[in-house]
mmCIF file of C-alpha atoms in Angstrom:
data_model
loop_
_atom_site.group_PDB
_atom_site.id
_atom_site.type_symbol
_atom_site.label_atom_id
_atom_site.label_comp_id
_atom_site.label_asym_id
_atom_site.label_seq_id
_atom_site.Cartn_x
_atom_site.Cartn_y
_atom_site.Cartn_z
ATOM 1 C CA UNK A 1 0.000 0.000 0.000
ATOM 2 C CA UNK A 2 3.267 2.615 0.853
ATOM 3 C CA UNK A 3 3.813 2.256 -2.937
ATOM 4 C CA UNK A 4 0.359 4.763 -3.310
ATOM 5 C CA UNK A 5 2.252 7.271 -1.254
ATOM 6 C CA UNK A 6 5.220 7.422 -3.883
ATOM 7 C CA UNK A 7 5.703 10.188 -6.380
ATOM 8 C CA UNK A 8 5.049 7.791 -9.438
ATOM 9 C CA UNK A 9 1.662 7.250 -8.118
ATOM 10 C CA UNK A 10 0.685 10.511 -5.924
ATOM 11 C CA UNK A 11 -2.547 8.611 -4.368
ATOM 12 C CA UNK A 12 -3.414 12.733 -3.241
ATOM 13 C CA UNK A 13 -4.246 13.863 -6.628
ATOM 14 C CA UNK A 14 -7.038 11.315 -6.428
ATOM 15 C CA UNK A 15 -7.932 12.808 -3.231
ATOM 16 C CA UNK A 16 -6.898 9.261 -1.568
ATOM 17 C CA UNK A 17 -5.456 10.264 1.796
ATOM 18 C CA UNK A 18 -4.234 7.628 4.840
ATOM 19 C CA UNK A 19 -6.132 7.994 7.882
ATOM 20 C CA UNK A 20 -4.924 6.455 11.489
ATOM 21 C CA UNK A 21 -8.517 6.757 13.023
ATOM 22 C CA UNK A 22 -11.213 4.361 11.437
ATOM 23 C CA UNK A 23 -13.988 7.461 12.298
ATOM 24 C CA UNK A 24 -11.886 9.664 10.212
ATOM 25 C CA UNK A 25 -12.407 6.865 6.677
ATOM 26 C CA UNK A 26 -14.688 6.372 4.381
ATOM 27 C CA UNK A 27 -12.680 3.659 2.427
ATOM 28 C CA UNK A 28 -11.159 0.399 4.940
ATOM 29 C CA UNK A 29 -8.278 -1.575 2.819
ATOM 30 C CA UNK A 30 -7.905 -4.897 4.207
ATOM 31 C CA UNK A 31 -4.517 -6.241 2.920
ATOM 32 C CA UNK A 32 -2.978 -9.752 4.303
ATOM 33 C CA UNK A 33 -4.257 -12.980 5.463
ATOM 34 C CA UNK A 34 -7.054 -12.541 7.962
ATOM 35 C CA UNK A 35 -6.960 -15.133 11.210
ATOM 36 C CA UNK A 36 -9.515 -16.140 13.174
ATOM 37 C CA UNK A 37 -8.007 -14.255 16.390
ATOM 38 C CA UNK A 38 -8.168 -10.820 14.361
ATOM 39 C CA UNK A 39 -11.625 -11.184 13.249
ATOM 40 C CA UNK A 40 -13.714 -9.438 15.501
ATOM 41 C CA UNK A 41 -11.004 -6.745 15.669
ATOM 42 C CA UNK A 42 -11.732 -6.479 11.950
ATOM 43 C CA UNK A 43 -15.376 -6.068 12.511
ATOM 44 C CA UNK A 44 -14.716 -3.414 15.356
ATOM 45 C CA UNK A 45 -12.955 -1.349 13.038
ATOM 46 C CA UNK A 46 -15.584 -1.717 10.752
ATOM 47 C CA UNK A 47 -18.533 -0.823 13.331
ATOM 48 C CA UNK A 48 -16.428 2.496 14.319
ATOM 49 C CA UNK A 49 -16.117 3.620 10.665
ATOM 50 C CA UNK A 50 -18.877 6.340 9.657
ATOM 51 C CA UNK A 51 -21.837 5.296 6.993
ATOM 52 C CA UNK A 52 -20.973 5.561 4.200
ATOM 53 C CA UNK A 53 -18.181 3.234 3.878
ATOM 54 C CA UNK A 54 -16.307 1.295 1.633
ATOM 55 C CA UNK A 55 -14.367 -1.961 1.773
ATOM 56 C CA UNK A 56 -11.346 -2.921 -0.346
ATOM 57 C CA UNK A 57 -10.327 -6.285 -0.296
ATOM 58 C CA UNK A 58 -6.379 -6.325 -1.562
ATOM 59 C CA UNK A 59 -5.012 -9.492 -2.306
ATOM 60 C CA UNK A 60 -5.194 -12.791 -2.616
ATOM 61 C CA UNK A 61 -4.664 -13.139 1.291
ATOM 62 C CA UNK A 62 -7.574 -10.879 2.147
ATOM 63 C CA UNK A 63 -9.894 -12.447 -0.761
ATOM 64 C CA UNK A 64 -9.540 -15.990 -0.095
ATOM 65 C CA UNK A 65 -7.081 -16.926 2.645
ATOM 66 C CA UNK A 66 -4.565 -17.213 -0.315
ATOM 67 C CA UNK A 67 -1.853 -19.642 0.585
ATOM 68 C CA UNK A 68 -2.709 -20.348 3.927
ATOM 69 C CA UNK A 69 -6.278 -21.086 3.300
ATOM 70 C CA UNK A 70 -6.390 -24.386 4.353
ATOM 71 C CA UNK A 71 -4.973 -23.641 7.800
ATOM 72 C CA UNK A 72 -7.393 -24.163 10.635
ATOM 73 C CA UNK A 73 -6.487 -20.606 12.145
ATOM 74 C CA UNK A 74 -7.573 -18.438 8.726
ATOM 75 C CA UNK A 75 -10.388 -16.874 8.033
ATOM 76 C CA UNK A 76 -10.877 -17.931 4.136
ATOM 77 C CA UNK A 77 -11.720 -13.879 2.986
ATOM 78 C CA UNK A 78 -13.129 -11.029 4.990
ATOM 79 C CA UNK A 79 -16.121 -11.213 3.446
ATOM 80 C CA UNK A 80 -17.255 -13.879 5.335
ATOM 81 C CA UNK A 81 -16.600 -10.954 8.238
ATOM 82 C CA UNK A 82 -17.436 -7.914 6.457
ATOM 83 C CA UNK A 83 -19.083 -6.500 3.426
ATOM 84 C CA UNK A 84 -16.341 -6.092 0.655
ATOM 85 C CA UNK A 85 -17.407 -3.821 -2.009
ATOM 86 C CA UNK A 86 -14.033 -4.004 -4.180
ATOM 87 C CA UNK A 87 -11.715 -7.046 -4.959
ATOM 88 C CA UNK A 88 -8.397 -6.223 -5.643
ATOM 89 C CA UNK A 89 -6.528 -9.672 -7.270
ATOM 90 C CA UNK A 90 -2.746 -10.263 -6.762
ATOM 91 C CA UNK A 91 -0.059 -11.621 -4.835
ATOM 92 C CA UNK A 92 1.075 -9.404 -4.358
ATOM 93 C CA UNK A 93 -1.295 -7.048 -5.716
ATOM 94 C CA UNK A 94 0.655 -4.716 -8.282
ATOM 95 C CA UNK A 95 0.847 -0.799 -7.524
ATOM 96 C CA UNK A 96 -1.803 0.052 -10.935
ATOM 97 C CA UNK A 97 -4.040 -3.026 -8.869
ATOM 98 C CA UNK A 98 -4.646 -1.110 -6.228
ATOM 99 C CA UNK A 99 -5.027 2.846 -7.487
ATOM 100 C CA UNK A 100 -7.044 0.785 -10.015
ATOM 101 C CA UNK A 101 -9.396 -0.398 -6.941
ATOM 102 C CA UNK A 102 -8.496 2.230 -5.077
ATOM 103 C CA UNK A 103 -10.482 4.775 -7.689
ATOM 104 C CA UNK A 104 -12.986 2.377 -8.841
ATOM 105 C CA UNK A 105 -14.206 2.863 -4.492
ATOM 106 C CA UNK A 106 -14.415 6.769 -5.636
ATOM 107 C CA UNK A 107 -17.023 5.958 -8.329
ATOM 108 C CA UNK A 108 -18.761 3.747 -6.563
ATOM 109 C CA UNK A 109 -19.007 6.188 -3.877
ATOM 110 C CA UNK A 110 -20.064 8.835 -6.170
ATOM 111 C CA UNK A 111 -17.282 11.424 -6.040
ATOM 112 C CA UNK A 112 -16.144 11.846 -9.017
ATOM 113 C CA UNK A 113 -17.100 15.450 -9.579
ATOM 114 C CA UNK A 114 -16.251 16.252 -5.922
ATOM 115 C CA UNK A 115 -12.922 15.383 -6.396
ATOM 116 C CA UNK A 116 -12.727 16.678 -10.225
ATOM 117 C CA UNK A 117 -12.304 13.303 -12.324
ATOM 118 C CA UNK A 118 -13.337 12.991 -15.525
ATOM 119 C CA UNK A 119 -15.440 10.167 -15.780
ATOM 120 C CA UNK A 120 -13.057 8.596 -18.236
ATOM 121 C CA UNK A 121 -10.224 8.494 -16.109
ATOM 122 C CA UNK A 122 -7.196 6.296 -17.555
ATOM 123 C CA UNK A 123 -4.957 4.160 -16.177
ATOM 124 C CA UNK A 124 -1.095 2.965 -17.956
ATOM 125 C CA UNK A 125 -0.006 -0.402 -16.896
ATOM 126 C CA UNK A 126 3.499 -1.523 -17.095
ATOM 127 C CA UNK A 127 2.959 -3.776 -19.819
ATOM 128 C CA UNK A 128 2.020 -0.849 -21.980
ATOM 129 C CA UNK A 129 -2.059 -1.824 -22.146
ATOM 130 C CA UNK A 130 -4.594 0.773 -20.365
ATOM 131 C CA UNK A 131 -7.906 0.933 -18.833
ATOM 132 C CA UNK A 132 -9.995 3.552 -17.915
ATOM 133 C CA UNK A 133 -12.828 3.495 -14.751
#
């Protein structure tokens, strides 16, 4: 997720900014293999966030349990904890992944002209193909 921060990125001119207090988020990113122990954390994190709000699932980890799903002490996906609105595939997910998932949360949210995106917003991959949200 640092990787957002980075020039090459600039999450901010997407109006994507880290939060440290879960009432201070709109958007929760759950990234990493989810155990049973952590679980109702999870969920209280969820509970203190403010309606409306967003989850982002990132990874294969966080989707599905990913390599450790078979382990008796993983939860296999948050979603079987929380709502997830936004899969984000990968392991690890790349950096275009995320911004990818992480903007495709601001449409589904509905701010696109509060933050000033065109609706047709692009997206360059490394392997030279694009998208647009």
């Amino acid at each position: 997720m640092m990787h957002l921060s980075t020039p090459r990125y600039d999450q901010d001119r997407m109006g994507i900014i880290f939060r440290a207090s879960p009432r201070q988020s709109d958007v929760m990113i759950v990234a990493g293999t989810l155990t049973n122990k952590m679980a109702p954390a999870l969920r209280q994190v969820y509970d203190q966030m403010p309606e409306p709000r967003w989850v982002i699932s990132m990874g294969s980890c966080a989707n599905g349990g990913g390599y450790y799903h078979y382990s008796y002490s993983v939860t296999r996906g948050c979603d079987r904890i929380v709502p997830v609105d936004i899969y984000v595939p990968g392991c690890p997910p790349t950096a275009e992944a995320l911004m990818f998932g992480a903007t495709a949360s601001i449409h589904v949210c509905g701010g696109v002209a509060e933050l000033g995106l065109t609706d047709g917003t692009m997206f360059f991959f490394r392997d030279g193909t694009a998208a647009s949200v």
